[in-house]
Coordinates of C-alpha atoms and ligand atoms in Angstrom, one line a residue:
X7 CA 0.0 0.0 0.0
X8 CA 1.4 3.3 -0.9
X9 CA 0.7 6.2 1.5
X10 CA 1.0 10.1 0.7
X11 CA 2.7 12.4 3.3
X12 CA 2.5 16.1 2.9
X13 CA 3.0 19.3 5.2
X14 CA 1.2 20.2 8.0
X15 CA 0.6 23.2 9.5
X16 CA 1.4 22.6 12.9
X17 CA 2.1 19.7 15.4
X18 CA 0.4 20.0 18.8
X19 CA -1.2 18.1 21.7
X20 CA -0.6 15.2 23.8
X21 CA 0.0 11.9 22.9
X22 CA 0.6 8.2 24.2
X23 CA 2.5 5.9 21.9
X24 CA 1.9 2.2 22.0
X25 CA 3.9 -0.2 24.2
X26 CA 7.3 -1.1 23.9
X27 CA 8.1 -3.6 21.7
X28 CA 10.7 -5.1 23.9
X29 CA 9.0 -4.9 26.7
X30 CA 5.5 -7.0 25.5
X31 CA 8.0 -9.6 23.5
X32 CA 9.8 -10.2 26.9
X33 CA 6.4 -9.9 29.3
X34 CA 4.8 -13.0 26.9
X35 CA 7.9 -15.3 27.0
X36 CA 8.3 -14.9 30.7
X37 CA 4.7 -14.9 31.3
X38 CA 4.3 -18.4 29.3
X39 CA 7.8 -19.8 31.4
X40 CA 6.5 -18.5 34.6
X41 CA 4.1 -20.3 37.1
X42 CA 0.6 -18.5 36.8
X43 CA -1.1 -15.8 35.2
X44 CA 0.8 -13.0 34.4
X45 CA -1.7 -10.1 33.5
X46 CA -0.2 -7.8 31.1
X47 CA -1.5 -4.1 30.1
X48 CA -0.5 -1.7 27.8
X49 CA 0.8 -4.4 25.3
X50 CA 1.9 -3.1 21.7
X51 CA -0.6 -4.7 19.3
X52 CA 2.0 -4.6 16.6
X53 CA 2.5 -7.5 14.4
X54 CA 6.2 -8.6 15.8
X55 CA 4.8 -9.2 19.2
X56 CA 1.8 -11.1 17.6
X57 CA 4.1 -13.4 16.3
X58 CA 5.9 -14.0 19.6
X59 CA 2.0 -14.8 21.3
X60 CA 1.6 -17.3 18.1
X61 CA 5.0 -19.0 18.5
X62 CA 3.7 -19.8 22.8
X63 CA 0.5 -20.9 21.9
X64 CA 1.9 -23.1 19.5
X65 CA 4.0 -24.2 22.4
X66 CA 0.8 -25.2 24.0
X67 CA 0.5 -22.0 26.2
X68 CA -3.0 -20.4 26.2
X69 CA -2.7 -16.7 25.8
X70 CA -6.0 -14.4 25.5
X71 CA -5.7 -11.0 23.8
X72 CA -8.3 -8.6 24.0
X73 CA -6.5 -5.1 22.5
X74 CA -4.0 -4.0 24.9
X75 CA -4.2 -6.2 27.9
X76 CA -2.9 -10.0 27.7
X77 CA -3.5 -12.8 30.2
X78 CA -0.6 -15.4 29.9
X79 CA -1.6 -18.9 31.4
X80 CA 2.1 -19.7 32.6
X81 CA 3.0 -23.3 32.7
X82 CA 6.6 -23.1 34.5
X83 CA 10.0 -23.5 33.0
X84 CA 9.2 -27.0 31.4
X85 CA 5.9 -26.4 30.9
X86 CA 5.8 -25.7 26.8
X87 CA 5.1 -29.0 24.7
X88 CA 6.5 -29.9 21.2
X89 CA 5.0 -27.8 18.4
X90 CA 3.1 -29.4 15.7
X91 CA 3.4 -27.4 13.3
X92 CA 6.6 -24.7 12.1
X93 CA 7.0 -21.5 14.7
X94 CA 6.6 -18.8 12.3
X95 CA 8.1 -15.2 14.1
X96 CA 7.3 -13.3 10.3
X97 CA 9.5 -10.3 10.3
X98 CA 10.3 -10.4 14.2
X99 CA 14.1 -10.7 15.0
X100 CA 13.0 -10.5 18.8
X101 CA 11.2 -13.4 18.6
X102 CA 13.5 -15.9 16.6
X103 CA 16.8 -14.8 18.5
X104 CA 14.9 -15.4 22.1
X105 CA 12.9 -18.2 21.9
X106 CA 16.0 -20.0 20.2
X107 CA 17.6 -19.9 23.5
X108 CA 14.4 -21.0 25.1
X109 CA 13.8 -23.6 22.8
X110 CA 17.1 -25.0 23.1
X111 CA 16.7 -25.8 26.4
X112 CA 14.0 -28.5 26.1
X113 CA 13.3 -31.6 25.3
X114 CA 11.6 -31.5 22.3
X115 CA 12.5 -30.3 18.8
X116 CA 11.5 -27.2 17.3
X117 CA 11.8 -25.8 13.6
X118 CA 11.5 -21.6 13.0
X119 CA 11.4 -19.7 10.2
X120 CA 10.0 -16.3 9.3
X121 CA 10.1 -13.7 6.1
X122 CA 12.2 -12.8 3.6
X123 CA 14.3 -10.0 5.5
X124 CA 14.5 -12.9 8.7
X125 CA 15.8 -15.2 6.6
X126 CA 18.4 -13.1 6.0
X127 CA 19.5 -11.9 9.0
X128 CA 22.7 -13.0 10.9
X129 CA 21.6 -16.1 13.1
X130 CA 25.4 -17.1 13.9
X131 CA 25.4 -14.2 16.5
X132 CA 22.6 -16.9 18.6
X133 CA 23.3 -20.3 17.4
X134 CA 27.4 -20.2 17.9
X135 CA 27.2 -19.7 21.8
X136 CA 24.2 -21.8 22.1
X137 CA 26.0 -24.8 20.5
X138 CA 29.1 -23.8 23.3
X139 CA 26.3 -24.3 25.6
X140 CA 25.5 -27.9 24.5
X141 CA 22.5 -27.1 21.7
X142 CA 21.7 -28.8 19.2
X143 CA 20.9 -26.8 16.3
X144 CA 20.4 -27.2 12.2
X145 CA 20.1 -24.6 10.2
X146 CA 20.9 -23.0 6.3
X147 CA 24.6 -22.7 5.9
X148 CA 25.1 -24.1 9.3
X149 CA 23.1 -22.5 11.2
X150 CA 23.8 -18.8 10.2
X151 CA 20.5 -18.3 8.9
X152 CA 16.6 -19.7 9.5
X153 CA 15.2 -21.9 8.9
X154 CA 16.5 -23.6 12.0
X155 CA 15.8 -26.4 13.7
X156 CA 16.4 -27.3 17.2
X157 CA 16.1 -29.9 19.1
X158 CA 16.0 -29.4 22.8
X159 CA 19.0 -30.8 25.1
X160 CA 21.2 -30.7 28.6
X161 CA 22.5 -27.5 28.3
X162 CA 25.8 -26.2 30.5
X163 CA 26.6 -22.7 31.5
X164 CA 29.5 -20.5 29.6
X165 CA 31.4 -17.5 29.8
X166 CA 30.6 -15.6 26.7
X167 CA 32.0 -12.6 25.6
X168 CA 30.2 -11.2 22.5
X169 CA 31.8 -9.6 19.9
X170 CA 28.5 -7.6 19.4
X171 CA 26.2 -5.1 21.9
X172 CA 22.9 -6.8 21.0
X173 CA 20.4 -7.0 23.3
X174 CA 19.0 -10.2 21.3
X175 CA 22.0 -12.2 21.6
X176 CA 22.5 -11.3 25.6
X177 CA 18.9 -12.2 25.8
X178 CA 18.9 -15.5 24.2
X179 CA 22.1 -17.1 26.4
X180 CA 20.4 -15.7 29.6
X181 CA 17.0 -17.5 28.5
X182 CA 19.2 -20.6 28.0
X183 CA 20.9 -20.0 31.1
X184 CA 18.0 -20.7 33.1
X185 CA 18.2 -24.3 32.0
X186 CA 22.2 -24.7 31.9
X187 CA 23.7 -26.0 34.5
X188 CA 26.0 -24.1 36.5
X189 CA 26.2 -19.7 36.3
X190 CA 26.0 -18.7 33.0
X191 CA 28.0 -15.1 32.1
X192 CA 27.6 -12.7 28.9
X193 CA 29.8 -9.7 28.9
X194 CA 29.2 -7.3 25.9
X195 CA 31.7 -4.8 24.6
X196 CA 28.8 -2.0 25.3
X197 CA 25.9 -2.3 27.0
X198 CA 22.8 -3.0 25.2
X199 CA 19.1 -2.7 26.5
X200 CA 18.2 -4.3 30.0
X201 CA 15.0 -5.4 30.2
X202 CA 15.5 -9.0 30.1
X203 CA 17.7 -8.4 33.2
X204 CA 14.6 -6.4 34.7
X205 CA 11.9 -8.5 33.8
X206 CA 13.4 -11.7 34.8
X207 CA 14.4 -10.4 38.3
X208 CA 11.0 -9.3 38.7
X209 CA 9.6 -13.2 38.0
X210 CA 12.0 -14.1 40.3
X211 CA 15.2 -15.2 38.6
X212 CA 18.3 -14.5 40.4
X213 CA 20.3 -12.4 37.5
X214 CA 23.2 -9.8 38.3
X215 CA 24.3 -7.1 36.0
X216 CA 27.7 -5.1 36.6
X217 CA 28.4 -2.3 34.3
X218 CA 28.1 -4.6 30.7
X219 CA 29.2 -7.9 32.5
X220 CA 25.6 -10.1 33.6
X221 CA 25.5 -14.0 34.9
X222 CA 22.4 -15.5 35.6
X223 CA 21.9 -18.8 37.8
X224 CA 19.8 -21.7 37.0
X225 CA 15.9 -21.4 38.3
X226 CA 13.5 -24.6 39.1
X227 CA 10.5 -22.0 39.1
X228 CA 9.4 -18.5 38.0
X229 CA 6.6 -16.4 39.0
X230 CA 3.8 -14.8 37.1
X231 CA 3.5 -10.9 37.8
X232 CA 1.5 -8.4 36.3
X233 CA 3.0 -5.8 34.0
X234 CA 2.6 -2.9 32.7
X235 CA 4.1 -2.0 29.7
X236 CA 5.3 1.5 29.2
X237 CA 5.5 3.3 25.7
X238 CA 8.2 2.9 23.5
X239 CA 10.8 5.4 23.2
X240 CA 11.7 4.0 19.7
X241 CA 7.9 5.0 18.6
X242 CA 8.4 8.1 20.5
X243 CA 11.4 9.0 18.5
X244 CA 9.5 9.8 15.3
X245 CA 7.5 12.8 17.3
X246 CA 10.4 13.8 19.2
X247 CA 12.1 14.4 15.7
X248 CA 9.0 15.3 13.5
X249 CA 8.4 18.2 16.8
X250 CA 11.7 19.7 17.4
X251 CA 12.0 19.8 13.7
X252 CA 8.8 21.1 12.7
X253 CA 8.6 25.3 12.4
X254 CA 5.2 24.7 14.8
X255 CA 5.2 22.3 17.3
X256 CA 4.5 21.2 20.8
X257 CA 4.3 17.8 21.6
X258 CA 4.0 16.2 25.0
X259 CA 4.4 12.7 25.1
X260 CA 3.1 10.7 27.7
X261 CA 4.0 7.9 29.6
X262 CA 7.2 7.0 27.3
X263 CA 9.8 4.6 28.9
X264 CA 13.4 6.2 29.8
X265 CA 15.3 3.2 30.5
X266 CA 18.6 4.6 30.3
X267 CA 19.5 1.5 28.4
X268 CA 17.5 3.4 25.5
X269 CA 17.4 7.3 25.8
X270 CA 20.6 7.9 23.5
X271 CA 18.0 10.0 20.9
X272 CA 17.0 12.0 24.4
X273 CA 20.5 12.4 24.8
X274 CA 21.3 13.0 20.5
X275 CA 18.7 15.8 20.8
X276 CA 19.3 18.0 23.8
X277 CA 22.9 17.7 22.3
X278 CA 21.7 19.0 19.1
X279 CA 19.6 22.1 21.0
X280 CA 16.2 20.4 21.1
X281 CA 14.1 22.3 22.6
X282 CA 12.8 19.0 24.3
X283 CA 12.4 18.4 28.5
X284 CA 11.3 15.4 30.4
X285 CA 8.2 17.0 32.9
X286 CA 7.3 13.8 34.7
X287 CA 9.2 10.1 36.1
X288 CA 8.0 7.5 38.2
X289 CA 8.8 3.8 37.9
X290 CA 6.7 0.5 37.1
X291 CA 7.7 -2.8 37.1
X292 CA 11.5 -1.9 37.5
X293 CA 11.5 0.8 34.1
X294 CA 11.7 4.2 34.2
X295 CA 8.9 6.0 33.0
X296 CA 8.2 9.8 32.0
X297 CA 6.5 12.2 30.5
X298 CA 8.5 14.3 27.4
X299 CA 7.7 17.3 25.8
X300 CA 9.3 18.8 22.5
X301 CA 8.9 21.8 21.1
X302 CA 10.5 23.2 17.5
X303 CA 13.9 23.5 17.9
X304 CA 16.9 24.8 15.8
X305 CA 18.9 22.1 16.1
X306 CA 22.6 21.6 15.1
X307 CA 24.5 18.9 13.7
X308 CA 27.0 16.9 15.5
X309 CA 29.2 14.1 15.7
X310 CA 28.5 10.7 18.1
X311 CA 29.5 7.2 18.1
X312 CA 31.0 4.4 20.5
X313 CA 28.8 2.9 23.8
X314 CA 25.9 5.2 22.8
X315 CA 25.2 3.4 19.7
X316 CA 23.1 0.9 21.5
X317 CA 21.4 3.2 23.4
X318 CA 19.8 4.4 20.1
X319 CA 20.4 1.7 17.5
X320 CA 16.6 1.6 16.2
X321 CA 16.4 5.3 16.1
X322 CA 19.3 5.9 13.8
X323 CA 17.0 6.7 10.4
X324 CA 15.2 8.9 12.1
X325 CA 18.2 11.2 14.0
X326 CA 19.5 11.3 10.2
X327 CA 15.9 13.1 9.4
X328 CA 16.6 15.4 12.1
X329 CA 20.4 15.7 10.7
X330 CA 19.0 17.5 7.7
X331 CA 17.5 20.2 9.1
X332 CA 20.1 20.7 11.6
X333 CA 22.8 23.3 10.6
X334 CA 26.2 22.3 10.2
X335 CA 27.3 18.4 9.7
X336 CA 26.4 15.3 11.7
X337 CA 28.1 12.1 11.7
X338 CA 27.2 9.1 13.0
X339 CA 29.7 6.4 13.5
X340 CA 30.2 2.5 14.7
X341 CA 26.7 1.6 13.8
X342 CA 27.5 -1.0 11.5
X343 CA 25.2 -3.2 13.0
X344 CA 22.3 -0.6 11.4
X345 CA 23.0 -2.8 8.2
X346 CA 22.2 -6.4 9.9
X347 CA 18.5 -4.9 10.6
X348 CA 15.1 -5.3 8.7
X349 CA 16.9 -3.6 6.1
X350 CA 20.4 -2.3 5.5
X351 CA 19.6 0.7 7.5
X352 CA 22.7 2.5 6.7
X353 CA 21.6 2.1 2.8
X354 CA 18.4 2.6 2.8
X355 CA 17.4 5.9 4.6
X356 CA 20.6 7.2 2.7
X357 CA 19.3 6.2 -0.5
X358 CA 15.6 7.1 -0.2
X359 CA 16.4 11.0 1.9
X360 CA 19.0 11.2 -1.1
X361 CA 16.0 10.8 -3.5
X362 CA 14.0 13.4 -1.8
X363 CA 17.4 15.9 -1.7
X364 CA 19.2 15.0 1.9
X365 CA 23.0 15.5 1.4
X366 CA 23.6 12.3 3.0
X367 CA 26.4 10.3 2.8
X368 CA 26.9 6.6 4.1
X369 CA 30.2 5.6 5.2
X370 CA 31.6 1.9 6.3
X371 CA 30.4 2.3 9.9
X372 CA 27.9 5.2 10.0
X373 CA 26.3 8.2 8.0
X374 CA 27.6 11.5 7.0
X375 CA 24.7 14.3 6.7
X376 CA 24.7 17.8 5.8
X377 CA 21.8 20.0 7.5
X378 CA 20.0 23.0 6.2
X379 CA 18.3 20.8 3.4
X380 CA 15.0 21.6 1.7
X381 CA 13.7 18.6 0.7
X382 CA 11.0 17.9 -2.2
X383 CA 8.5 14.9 -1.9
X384 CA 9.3 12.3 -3.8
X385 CA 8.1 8.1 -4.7
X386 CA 10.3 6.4 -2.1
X387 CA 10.9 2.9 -0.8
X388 CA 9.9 1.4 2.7
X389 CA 11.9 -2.1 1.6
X390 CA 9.4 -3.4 3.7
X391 CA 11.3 -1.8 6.8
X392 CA 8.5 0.0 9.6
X393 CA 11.7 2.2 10.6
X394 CA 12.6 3.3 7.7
X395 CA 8.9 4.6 6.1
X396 CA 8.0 6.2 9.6
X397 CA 11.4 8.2 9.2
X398 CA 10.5 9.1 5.5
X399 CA 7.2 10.1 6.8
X400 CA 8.9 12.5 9.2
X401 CA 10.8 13.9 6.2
X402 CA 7.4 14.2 4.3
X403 CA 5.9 16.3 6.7
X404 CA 8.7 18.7 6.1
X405 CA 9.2 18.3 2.5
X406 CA 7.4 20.5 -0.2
X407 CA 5.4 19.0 -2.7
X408 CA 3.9 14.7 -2.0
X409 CA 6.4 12.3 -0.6
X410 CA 5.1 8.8 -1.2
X411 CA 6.2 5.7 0.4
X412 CA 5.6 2.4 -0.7
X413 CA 4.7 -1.0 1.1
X414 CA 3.9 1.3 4.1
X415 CA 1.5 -1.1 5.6
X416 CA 4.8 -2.0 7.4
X417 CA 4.4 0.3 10.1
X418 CA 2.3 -2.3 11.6
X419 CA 5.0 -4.0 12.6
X420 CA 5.7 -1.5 15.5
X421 CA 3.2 1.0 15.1
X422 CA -0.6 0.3 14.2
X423 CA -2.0 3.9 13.5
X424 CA 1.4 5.2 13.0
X425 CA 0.2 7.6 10.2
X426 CA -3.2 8.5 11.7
X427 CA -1.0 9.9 14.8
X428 CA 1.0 11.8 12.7
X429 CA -1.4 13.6 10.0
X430 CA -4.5 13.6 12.5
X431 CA -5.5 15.8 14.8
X432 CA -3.2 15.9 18.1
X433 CA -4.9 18.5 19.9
Ligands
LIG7 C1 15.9 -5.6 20.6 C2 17.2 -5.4 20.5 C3 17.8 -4.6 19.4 C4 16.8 -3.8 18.6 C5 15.6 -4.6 18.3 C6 14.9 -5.1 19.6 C7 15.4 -6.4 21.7 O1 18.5 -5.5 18.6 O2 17.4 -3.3 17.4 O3 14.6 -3.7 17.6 O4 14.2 -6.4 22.0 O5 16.2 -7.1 22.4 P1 20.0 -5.9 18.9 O6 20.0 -6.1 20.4 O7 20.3 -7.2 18.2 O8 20.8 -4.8 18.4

């Protein structure tokens, strides 16, 4: 489906972004591991985490959905039952990376697969330090990409250093962890986003985390909770750059999770002069969680790499929106891993802002942009990538003339209503 974008006049009024996607992944795989209901609220509707709920209740959990609130019928830690049919995560790297280190944990086998852009994506990152662990997984070109197939075993603990910050990969060997024997330990080279580490604390799992170093003990038992999931910061990101960009804006966004794990793009802004503050913070269920307003900002470019990359890895298209209406240069460096997600990130959102005008360059680890662009609408590409036609909508609201962007039913991945939000009426 191809969706038009144009200006509009102005951007005001509160809004409340769905749930993070992390967050409602995580709170359905511990929920189904866990003994008992765990009641979850404020769960993102978006078609990833619907694939994680149809992966559990092929693994013979029940799960009822009814909008934003989930009940999870927890069965314990080897409560799932063979599959009878393939687990299908569609476009969900979430899914396949965790429940791989789940899966390989039990005693029955399990084959995965998902779509096109998952069957491309590195798998090596998962299966290489479950196998140290004892797992027993098939795979195309041995196991570097899905389909896979694993067949649950006895696993042992390791000591893992990963040569990437991925969140997915820590993830999946703490999941296995829980059925290793012995204490197993993943150190990263920067940290990466914590809310396995959080959640699984909170069901009960004994799990320590020292600066980017976290070992994780073997469990007989977890406990249901009730959650509730905050917004996503990584949805948020579109409206914090679409309002300190636009001429006419004022945006408060409400209830938007600040793990510091994830606020690099709070950080990338206020750096760049956005006129953006954080009004409100409490806490739920171990996240931080705040209130954020933005208002248009004259922002200017600047230069950022290193242990921040992980804070903001998904938001990277859109900061380099923000980068072209920013005076001066911005450069973004070490984020090659932007080109291992849904799409080559680094190409794509260089290649479609090019199209629409952007002086953007991309380099071997990063993007080069120069700011103070006017930007004309244009046809442009999603390549089927939610990130990357949200942050060509962003441009579109600033460019003159129609920007159109194709396949945009992706925004469903992350963000049902994504473009309604945007174009409707905040206020
Ligand atoms: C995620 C981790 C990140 C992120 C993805 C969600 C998670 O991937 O890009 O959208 O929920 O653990 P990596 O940790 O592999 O970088």
């Amino acid at each position: 489906m191809e969706k038009e974008v144009s200006k509009i006049p102005k951007l005001t009024g509160k809004i409340k972004v769905p749930g993070d996607k992390s967050i409602s992944h995580r709170a359905i795989m511990f929920g189904a591991l866990a003994w008992g209901k765990t009641n979850v609220k404020g769960f993102l509707q978006g078609e990833d985490c619907l694939s994680t709920i149809k992966c559990f209740r092929k693994l013979g959990i029940k799960i009822e959905q009814n909008n934003d609130e989930v009940q999870i019928w927890g069965k314990g830690l080897k409560g799932l039952t063979e599959p009878q049919d393939i687990l299908d995560v569609g476009n969900s790297g979430t899914t396949l990376r965790l429940i791989s280190g789940i899966l390989a944990g039990q005693n029955f086998l399990s084959i995965l697969t998902g779509d096109n852009s998952i069957r491309k994506r590195p798998m090596a990152r998962v299966t290489d330090p479950l196998r140290l662990m004892g797992a027993d997984i098939s795979g195309r070109e041995n196991g570097k990409l899905a389909p896979l197939v694993i067949k649950g075993q006895n696993l042992k603990a390791i000591n893992f250093t990963s040569p990437v910050a991925s969140a997915q990969v820590k993830s999946a060997i703490l999941l296995a962890g829980l059925y290793a024997e012995g204490i197993t330990e993943v150190n990263e080279p920067s940290k990466s986003r914590n809310h396995t580490e959080i959640m699984l604390k909170s069901f009960g799992a004994e799990i320590d985390e020292v600066d980017n170093k976290v070992r994780i003990k073997p469990m007989p038992n977890l406990q249901a909770q009730d959650i509730h999931v905050p917004g996503d910061i990584s949805s948020a990101a579109f409206f914090l750059v679409a309002g300190a960009i636009h001429p006419s804006a004022d945006l408060l966004l409400e209830g938007v999770g600040l793990n510091p794990t994830r606020t690099g793009i709070i950080d990338v802004l206020q750096q760049m002069g956005a006129n953006l503050e954080i009004t409100e913070t409490w806490t739920s269920a171990g996240e931080e969680v705040g209130n954020i307003r933005i208002k248009s900002s004259n922002l200017k470019g600047i230069k950022f790499g290193g242990d921040i990359i992980p804070r903001l890895i998904d938001e990277i298209p859109v900061i380099a929106v923000a980068a072209c209406f920013a005076s001066g240069i911005t450069e973004i460096r070490d984020a090659e891993e932007l080109k291992v997600k849904e799409s080559n990130r680094l190409s794509t959102i260089a290649t479609e802002l090019t199209k629409l005008g952007a002086k953007i360059e991309e380099l071997p680890d990063g993007l080069r942009i120069e700011g103070n662009s006017s930007l004309t609408g244009k046809l442009v590409e999603s390549y089927h990538d939610h990130r990357i036609a949200m942050s060509l909508a962003v441009a579109g609201i600033m460019a003159e003339g129609t920007t159109v962007i194709k396949d945009s039913e992706c925004v469903d991945i992350s963000f049902p209503g994504f473009f309604e939000m945007l174009v409707g009426k905040l206020d």
